[in-house]
Short mmCIF file of C-alpha atoms in Angstrom, two decimals:
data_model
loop_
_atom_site.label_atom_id
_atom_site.label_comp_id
_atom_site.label_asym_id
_atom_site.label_seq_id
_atom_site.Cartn_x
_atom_site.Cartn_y
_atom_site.Cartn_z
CA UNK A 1 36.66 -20.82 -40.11
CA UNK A 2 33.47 -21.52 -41.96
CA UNK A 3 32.47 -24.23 -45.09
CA UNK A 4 32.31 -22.86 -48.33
CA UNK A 5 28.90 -22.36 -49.78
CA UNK A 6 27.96 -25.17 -52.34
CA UNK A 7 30.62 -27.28 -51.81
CA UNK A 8 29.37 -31.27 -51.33
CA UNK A 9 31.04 -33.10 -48.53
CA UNK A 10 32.85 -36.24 -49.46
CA UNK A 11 32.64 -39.70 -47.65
CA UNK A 12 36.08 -40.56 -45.86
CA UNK A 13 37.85 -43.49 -47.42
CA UNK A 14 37.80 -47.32 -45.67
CA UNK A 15 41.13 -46.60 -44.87
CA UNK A 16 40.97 -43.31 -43.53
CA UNK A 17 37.45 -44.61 -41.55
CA UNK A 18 40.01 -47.05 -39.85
CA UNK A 19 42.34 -44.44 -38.92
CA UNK A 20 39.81 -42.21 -37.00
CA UNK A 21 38.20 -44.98 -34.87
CA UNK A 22 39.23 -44.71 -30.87
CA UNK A 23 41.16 -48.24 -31.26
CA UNK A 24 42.85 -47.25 -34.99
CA UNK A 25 43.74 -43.42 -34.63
CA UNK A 26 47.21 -42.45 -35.89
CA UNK A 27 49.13 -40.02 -36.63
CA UNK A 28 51.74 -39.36 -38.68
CA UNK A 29 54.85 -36.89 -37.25
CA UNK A 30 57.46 -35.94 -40.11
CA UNK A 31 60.26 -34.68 -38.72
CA UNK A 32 62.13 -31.95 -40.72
CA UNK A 33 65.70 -30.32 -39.28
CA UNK A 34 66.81 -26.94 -41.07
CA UNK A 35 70.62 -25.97 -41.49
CA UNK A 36 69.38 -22.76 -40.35
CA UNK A 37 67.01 -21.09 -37.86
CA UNK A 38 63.04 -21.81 -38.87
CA UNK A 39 61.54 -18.42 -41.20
CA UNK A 40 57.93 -18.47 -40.12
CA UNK A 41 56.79 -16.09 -42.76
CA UNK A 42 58.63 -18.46 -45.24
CA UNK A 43 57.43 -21.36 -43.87
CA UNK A 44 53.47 -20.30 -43.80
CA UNK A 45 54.14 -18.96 -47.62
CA UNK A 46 55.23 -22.38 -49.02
CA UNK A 47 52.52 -23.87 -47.19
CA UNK A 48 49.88 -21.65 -48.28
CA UNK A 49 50.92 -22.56 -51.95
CA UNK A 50 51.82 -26.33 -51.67
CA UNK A 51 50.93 -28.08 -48.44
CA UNK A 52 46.56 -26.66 -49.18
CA UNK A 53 46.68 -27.68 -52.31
CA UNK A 54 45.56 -31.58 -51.49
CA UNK A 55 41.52 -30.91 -50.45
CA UNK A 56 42.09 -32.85 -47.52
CA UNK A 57 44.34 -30.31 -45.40
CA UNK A 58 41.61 -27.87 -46.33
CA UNK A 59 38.58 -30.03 -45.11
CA UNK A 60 36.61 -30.33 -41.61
CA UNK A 61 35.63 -33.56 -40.53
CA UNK A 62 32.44 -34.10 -40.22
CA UNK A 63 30.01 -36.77 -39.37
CA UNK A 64 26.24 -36.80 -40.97
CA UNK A 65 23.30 -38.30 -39.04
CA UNK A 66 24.10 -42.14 -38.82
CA UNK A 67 27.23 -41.23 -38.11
CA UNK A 68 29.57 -41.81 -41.45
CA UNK A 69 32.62 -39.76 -41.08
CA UNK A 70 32.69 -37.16 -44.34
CA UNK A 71 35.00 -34.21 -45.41
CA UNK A 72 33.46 -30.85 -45.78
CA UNK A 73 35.81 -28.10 -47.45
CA UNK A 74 36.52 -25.33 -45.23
CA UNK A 75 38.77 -21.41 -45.60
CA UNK A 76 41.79 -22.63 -43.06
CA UNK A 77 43.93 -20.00 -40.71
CA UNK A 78 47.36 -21.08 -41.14
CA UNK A 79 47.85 -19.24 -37.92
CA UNK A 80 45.87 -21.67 -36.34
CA UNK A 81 47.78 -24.91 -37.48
CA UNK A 82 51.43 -23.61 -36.06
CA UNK A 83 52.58 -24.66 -32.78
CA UNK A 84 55.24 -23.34 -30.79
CA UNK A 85 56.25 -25.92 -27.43
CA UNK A 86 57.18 -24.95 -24.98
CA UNK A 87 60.57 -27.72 -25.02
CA UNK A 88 62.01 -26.26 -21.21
CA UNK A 89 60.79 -29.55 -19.47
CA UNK A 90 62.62 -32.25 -21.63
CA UNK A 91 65.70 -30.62 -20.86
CA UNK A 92 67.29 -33.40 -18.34
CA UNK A 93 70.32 -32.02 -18.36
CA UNK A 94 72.09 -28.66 -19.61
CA UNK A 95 74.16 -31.22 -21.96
CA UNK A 96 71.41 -33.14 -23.70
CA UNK A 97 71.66 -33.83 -27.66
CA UNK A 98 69.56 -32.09 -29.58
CA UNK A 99 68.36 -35.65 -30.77
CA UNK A 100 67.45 -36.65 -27.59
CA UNK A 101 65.52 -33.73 -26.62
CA UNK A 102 63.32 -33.98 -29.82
CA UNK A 103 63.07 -37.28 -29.30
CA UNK A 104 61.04 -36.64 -25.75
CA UNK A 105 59.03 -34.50 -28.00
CA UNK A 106 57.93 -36.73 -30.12
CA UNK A 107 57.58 -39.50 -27.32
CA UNK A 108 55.55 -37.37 -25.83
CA UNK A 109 52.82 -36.34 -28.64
CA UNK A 110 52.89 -40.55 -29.61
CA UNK A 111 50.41 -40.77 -26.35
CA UNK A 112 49.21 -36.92 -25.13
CA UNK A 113 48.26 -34.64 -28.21
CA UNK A 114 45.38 -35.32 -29.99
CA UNK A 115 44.06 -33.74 -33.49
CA UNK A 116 41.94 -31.00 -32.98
CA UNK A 117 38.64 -31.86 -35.36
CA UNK A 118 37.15 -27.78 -35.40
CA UNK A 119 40.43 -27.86 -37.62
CA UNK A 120 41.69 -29.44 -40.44
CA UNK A 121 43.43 -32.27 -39.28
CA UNK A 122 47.12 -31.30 -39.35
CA UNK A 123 49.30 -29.05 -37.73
CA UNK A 124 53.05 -27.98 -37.64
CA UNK A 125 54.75 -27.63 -34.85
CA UNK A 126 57.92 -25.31 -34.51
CA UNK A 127 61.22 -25.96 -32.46
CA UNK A 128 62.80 -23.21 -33.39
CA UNK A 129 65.84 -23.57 -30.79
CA UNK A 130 66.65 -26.99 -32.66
CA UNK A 131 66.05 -25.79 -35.75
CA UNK A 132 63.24 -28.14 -37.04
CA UNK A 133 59.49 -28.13 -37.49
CA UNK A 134 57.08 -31.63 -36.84
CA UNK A 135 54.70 -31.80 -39.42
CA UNK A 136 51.75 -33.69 -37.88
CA UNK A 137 49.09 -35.32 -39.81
CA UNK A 138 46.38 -37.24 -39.74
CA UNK A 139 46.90 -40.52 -40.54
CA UNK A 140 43.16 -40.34 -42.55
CA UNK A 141 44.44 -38.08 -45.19
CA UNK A 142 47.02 -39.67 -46.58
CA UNK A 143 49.90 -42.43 -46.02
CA UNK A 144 53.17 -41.87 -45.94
CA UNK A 145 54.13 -42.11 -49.06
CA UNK A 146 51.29 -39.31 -50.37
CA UNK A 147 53.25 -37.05 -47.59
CA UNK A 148 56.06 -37.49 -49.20
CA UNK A 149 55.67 -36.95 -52.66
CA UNK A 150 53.53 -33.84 -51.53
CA UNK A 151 56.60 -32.67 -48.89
CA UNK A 152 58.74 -32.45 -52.38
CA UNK A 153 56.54 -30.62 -54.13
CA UNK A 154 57.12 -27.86 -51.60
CA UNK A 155 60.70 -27.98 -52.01
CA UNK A 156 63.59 -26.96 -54.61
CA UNK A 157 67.21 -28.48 -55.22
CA UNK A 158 70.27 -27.28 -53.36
CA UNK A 159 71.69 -24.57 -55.75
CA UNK A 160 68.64 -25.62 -58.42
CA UNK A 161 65.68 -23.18 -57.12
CA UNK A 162 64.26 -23.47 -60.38
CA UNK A 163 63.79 -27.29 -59.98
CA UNK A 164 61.71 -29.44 -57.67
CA UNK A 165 63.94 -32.61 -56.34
CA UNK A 166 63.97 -35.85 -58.54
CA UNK A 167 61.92 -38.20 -57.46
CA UNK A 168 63.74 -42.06 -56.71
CA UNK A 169 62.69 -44.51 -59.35
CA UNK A 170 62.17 -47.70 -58.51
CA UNK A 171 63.46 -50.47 -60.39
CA UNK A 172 60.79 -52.70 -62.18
CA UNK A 173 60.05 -55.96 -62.12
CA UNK A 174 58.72 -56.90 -65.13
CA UNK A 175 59.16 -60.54 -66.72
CA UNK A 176 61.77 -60.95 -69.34
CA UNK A 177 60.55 -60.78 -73.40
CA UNK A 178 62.19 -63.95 -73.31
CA UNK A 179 60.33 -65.90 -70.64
CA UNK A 180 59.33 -69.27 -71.45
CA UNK A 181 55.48 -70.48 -71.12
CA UNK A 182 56.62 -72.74 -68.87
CA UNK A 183 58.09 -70.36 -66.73
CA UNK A 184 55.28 -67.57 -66.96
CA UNK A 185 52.91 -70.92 -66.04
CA UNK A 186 55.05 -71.94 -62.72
CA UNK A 187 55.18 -68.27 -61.25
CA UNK A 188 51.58 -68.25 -62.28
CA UNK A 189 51.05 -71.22 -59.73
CA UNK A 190 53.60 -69.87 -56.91
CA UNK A 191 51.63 -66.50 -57.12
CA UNK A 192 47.99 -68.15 -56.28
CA UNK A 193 49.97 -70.96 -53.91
CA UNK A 194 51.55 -68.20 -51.72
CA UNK A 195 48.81 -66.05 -52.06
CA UNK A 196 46.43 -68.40 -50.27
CA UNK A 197 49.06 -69.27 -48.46
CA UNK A 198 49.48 -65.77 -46.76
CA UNK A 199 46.61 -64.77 -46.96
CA UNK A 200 45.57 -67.52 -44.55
CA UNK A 201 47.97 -66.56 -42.06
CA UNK A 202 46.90 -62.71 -42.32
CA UNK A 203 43.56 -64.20 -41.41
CA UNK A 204 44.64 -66.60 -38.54
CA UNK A 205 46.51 -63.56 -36.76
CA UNK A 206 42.82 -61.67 -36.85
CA UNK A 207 41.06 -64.72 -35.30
CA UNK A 208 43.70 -66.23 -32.15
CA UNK A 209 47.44 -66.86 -33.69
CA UNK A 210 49.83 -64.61 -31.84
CA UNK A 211 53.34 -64.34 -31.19
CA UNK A 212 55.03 -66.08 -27.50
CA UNK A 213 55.49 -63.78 -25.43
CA UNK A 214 58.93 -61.73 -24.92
CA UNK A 215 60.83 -59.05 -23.56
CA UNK A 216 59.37 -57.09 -26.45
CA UNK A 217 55.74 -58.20 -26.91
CA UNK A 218 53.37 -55.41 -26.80
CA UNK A 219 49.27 -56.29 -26.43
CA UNK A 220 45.88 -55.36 -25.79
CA UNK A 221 45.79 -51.69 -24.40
CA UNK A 222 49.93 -50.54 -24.68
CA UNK A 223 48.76 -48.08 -26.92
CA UNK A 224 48.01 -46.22 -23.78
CA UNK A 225 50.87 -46.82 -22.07
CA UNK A 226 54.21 -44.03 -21.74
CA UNK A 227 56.68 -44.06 -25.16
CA UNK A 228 60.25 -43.21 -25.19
CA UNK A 229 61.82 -42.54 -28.96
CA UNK A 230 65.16 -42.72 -30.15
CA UNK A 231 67.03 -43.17 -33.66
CA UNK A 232 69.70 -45.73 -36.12
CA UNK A 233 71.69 -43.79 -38.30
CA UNK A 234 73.10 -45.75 -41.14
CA UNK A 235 74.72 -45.47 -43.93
CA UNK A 236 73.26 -46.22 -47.68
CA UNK A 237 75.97 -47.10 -48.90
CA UNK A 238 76.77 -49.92 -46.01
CA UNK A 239 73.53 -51.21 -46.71
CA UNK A 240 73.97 -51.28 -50.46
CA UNK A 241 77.53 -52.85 -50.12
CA UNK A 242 75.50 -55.90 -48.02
CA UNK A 243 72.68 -55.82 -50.60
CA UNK A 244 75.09 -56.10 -53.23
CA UNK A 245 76.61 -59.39 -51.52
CA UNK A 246 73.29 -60.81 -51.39
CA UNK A 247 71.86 -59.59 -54.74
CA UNK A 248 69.34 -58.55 -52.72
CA UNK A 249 67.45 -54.89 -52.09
CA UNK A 250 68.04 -52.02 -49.41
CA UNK A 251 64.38 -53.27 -47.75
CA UNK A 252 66.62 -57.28 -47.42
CA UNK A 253 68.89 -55.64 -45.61
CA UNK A 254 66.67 -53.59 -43.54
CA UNK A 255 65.12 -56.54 -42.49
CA UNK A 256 67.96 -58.69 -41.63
CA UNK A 257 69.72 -55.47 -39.70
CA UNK A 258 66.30 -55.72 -37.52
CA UNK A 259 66.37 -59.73 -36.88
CA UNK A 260 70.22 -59.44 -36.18
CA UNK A 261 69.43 -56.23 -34.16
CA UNK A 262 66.46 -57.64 -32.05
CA UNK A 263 68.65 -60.86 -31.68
CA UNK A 264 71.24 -59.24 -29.93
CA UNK A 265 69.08 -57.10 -27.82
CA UNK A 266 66.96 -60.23 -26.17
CA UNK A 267 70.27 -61.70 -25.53
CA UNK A 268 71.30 -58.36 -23.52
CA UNK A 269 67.49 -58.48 -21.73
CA UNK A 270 67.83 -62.33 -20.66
CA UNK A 271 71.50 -63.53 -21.41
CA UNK A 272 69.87 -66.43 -19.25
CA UNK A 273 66.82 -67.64 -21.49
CA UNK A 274 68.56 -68.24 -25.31
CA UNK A 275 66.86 -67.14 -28.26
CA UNK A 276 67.10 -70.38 -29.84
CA UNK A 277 64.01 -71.19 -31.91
CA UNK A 278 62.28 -68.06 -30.98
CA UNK A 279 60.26 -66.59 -33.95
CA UNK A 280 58.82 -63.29 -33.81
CA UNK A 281 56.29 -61.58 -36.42
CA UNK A 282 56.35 -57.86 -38.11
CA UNK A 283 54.13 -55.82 -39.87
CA UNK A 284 55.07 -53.90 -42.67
CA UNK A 285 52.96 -51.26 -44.57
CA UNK A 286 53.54 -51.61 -48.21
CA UNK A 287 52.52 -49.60 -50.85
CA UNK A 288 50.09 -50.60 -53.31
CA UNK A 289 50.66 -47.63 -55.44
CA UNK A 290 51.87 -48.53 -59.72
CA UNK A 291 54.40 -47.44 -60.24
CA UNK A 292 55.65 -48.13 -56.69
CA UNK A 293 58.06 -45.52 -54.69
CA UNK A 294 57.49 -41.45 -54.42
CA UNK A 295 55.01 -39.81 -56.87
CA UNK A 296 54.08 -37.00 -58.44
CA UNK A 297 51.92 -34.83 -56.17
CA UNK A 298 50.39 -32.97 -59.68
CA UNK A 299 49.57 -36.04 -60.45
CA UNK A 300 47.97 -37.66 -57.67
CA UNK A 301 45.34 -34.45 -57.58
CA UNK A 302 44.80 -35.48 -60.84
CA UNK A 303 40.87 -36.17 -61.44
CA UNK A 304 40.43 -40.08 -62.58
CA UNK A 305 44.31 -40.47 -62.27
CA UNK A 306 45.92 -43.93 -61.54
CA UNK A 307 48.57 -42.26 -59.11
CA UNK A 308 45.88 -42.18 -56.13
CA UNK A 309 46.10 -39.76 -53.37
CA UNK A 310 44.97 -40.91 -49.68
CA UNK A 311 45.48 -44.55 -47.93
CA UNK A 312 47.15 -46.94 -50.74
CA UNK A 313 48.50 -49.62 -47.94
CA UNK A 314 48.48 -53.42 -47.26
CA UNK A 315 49.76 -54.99 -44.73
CA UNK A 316 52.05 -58.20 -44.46
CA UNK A 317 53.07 -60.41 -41.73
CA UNK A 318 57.07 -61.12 -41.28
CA UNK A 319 58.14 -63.60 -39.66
CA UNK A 320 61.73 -63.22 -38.56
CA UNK A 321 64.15 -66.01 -37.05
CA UNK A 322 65.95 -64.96 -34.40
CA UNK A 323 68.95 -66.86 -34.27
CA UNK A 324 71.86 -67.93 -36.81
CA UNK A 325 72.54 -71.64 -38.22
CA UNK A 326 76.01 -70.22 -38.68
CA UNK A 327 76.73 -67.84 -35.87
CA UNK A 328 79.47 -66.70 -37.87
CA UNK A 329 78.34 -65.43 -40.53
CA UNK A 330 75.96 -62.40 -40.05
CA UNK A 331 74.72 -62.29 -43.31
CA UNK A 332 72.28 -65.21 -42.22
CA UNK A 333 69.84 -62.40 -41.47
CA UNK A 334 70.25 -60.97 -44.81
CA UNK A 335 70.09 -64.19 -46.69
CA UNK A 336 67.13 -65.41 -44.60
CA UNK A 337 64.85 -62.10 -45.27
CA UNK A 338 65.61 -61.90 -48.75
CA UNK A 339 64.32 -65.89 -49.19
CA UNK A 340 61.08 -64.82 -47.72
CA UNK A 341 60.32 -61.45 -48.88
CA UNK A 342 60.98 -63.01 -52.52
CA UNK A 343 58.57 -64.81 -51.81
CA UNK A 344 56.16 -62.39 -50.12
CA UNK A 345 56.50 -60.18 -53.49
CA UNK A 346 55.19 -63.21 -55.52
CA UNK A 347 51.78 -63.17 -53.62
CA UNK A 348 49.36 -61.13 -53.91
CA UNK A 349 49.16 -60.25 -49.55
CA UNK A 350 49.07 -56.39 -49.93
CA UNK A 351 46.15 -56.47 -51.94
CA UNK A 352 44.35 -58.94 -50.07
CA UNK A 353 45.07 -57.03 -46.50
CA UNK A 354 43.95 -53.85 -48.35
CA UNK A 355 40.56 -55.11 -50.41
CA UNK A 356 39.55 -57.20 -47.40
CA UNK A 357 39.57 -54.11 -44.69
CA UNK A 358 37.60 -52.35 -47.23
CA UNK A 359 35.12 -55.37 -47.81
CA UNK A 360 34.77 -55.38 -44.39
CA UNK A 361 34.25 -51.99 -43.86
CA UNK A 362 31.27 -51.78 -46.62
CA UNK A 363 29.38 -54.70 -44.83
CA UNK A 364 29.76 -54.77 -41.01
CA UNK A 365 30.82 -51.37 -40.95
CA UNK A 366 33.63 -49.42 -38.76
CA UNK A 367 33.85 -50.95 -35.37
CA UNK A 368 34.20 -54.85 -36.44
CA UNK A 369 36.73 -53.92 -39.13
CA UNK A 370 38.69 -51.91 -36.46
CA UNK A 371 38.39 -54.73 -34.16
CA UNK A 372 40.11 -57.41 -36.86
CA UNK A 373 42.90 -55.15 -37.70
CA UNK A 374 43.33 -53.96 -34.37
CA UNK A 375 44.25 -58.13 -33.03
CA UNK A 376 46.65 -58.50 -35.88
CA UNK A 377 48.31 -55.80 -34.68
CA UNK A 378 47.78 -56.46 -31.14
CA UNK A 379 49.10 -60.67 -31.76
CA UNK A 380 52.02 -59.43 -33.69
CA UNK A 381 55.14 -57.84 -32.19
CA UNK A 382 56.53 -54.59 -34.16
CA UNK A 383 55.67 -52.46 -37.27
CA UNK A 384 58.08 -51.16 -39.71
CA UNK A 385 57.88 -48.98 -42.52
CA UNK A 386 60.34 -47.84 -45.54
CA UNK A 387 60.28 -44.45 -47.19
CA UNK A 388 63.14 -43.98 -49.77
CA UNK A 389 63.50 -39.98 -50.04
CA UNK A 390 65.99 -37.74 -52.42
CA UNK A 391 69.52 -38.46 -52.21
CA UNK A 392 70.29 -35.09 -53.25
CA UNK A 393 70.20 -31.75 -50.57
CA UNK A 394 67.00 -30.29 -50.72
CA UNK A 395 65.46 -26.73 -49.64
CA UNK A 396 62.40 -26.03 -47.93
CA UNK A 397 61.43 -22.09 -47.69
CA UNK A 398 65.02 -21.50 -48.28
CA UNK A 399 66.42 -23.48 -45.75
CA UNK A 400 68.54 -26.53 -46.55
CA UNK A 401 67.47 -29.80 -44.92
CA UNK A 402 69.24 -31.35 -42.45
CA UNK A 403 67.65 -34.91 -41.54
CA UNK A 404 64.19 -35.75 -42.58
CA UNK A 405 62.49 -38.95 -40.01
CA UNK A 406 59.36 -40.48 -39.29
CA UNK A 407 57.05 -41.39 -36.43
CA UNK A 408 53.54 -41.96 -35.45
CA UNK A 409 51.63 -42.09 -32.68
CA UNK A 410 50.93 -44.99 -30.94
CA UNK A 411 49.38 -48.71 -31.43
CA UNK A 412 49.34 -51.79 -29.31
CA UNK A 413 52.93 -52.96 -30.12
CA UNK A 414 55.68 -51.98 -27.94
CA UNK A 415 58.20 -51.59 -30.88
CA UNK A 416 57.59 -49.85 -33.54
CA UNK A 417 60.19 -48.62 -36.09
CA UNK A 418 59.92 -46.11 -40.25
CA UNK A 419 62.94 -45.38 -41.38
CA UNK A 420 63.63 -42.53 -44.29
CA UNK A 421 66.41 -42.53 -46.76
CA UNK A 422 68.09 -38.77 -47.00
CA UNK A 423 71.26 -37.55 -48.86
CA UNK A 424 73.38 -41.15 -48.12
CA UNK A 425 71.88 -41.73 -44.83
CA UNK A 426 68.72 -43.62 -43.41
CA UNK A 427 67.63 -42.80 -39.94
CA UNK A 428 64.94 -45.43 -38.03
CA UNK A 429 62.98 -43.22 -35.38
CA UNK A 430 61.91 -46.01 -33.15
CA UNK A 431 59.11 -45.89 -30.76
CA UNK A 432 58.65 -48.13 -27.46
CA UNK A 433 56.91 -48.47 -24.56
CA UNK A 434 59.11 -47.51 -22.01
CA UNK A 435 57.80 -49.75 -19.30
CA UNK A 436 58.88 -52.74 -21.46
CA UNK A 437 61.50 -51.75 -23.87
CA UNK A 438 63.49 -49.76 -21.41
CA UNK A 439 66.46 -48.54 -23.46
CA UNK A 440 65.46 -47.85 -26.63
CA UNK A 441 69.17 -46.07 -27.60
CA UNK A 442 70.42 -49.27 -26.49
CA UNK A 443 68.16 -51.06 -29.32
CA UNK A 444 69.12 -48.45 -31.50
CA UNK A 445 72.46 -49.77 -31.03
CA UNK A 446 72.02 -52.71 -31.76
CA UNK A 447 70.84 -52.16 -34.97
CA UNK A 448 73.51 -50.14 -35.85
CA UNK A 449 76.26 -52.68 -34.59
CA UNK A 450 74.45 -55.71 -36.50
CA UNK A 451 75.06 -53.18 -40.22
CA UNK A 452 78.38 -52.67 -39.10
CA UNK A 453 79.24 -56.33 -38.59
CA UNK A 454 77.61 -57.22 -41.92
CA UNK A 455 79.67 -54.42 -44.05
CA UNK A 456 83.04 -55.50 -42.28
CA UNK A 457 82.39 -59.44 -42.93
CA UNK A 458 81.32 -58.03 -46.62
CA UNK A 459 84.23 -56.13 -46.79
CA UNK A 460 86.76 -58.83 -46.36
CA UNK A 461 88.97 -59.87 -49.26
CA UNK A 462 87.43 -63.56 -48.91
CA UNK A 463 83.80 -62.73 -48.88
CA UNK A 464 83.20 -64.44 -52.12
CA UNK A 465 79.99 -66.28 -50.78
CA UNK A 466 76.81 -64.13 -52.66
CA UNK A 467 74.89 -66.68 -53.65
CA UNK A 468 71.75 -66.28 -51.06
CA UNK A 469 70.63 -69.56 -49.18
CA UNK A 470 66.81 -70.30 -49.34
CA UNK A 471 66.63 -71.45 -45.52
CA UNK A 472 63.75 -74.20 -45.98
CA UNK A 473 61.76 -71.90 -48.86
CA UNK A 474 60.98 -73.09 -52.05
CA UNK A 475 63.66 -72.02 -54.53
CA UNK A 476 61.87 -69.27 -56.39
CA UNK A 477 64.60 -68.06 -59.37
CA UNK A 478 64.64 -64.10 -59.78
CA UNK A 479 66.26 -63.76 -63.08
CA UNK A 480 63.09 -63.40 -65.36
CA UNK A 481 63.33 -59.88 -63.57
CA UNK A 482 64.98 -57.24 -65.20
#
């Protein structure tokens, strides 16, 4: 594997300069299950024309005398990228789910495996007796949602091999023709208000505000520590019969199935200590991409296009209530996230997260940019992320897909959860360190009981109640949107 005469290294992204510090390195594990057993010679043909086609799975990383971290196109041996484990001791017992044995997989490459950088930094890895491959990637060459999009691109419709899947559209939120100037003028203010608002708070959890401590509460130096995995299955359309109640979105629900969920979990850990009051914070990557959702990978390669390849992510900080005014209704959750993330979508804390990282980065350089981020991580309590993919079968190297899920290596919280949207059903891979969170099927549970209860109370003939209640937030209205 050699460079390629003539060909100018580029300078690695803010973003992706984060990502390959000791304290920020992640990466990303997509998890793809086959109907069928895995066709190597398939597989390393659709890669060879899709997955190389971004320059970044065909690049070394390099570092030039003062040490800036660069990309340096190289020839890449697929042969070299696939991985076949060696799965014989995660088998417990001769009865183990498939599920749980790839979960111990992927528990296991969350603390041991590294990227190896004489490589390109990627790699696949093949289970072939489960019938699934993990795509692992570098975190510094692209987000989740560039993954993604570019993971389509390499795959045709069920019974449609002439057509790459549809991509989910997002709905936009653009202001009504109709809106008054008075209107436009008050969202105006409540954009800069909650802005500074939130932005503050992103800054205070960089500095010394952190979360009280609980059974849950990661730290300083847990990214070391041993990880068990396990995953929710729900169904879309449960979670779009609650958002419907609430007027709310699929990501409302997600979050109120994860306050509910957590709720009930801490009441399991110490049935003696109630949860009243308690008030823990999340961190959710959000894409900064226009328009939001899935994109087109042609696009994104694109030079000068808008659709950006690479690291398009803020970060906000959620705080989530857990416990109920009304402990019986469990749409409290539901009703509680929605009032804040309306809010949170009014400010401008994505971009700010984003553009101050990189500010950071360009002035004080590497290590005391990783060292901010790295505290608002470490005084927060979990991370989730939200990746709506095709609700239609897909095909990858003729094999039809199965499940597609989501997991990363390791940072200093003890929880963390990305969930991804397939054909009707979301599944949450969630990843914990075991010496704190010691069930994590049990948690899974949990979240999976706190949907259920919401659909049922949702599906009762008197559930007539869907007018969301603004729990202490400023009423913000929502029908300018279309």
């Amino acid at each position: 594997m050699g460079r390629e005469d003539g060909e100018k290294a580029e300078p690695v992204t803010p973003t992706g300069r984060f990502f390959l510090q000791p304290k920020g390195q992640n990466i990303i594990h997509c998890v793809v299950g086959g109907k069928n057993p895995i066709d190597i010679e398939a597989t390393k043909a659709e890669i060879e024309n899709t997955l190389l086609k971004p320059p970044r799975f065909c690049s070394l990383l390099i570092r030039d005398k003062h040490g800036r971290e660069l990309w340096q196109k190289t020839e890449v041996e697929i042969d070299n990228h696939i991985v076949y484990p060696d799965l014989s001791d995660l088998v417990a017992e001769e009865d183990d789910e498939e599920e749980v044995i790839i979960n111990r997989y992927l528990a296991d490459l969350a603390v041991s495996s590294p990227l190896d950088e004489t490589k390109p930094l990627w790699e696949i890895h093949v289970l072939q007796a489960h019938r699934c491959c993990v795509l692992r990637v570098h975190h510094a060459l692209g987000d989740g949602i560039s993954l993604m999009s570019l993971f389509l691109a390499c795959c045709k419709r069920s019974g449609r091999p002439d057509l790459v899947p549809s991509l989910p559209q997002p709905k936009r939120r653009n202001l009504s023709p109709t809106t008054s100037v008075k209107e436009k003028l008050r969202r105006l203010v409540l954009m800069v208000w909650f802005t500074v608002v939130y932005c503050v708070q992103f800054v205070l959890y960089s500095l010394w505000t952190e979360d009280e401590e609980t059974p849950i509460s990661g730290g300083e130096g847990v990214e070391l520590w041993p990880r068990m995995a396990a995953t929710a299955h729900f169904s879309l359309d449960d979670m779009k019969l609650v958002k419907n109640a609430v007027r709310g979105t699929v990501n409302d629900v997600l979050f109120g199935v994860i306050a509910s969920g957590l709720a009930r979990y801490l009441e399991m850990r110490s049935p003696n200590k109630p949860s009243k009051g308690l008030r823990i914070t999340g961190l959710e990557m959000v894409n900064r991409r226009f328009p939001p959702g899935l994109q087109d990978p042609s696009l994104m390669l694109e030079p000068g296009s808008k659709v950006r390849w690479g690291n398009q992510l803020g970060g906000i900080i959620l705080p989530l209530v857990l416990q109920r005014k009304d402990p019986s209704d469990p749409l409290e959750y539901v009703k509680r996230a929605k009032a804040l993330l309306d809010l949170k979508k009014l400010s401008m804390e994505a971009y700010f997260s984003y553009k101050m990282g990189s500010f950071i980065m360009s002035i004080f350089g590497p290590e005391v940019t990783t060292w901010i981020l790295y505290r608002v991580i470490a005084h927060t309590t979990f991370t989730i992320s939200n990746i709506v993919g095709p609700q239609e079968e897909i095909v990858f190297a003729g094999n039809p897909i199965r499940f597609l899920r989501a997991s990363s290596t390791s940072i200093p919280h003890a929880l963390t959860m990305h969930m991804v949207s397939y054909m009707g059903k979301a599944e949450m891979q969630i990843l914990v360190a075991k010496d704190i969170i010691l069930d994590p099927r049990c948690l899974a549970k949990c979240f999976e009981d706190a949907l259920l209860e919401m659909k049922d109370v949702v599906s009762l003939p008197h559930a007539t109640d869907q007018s969301p209640r603004r729990f202490g937030f400023p009423h913000v209205s929502t029908k300018t949107f279309s």
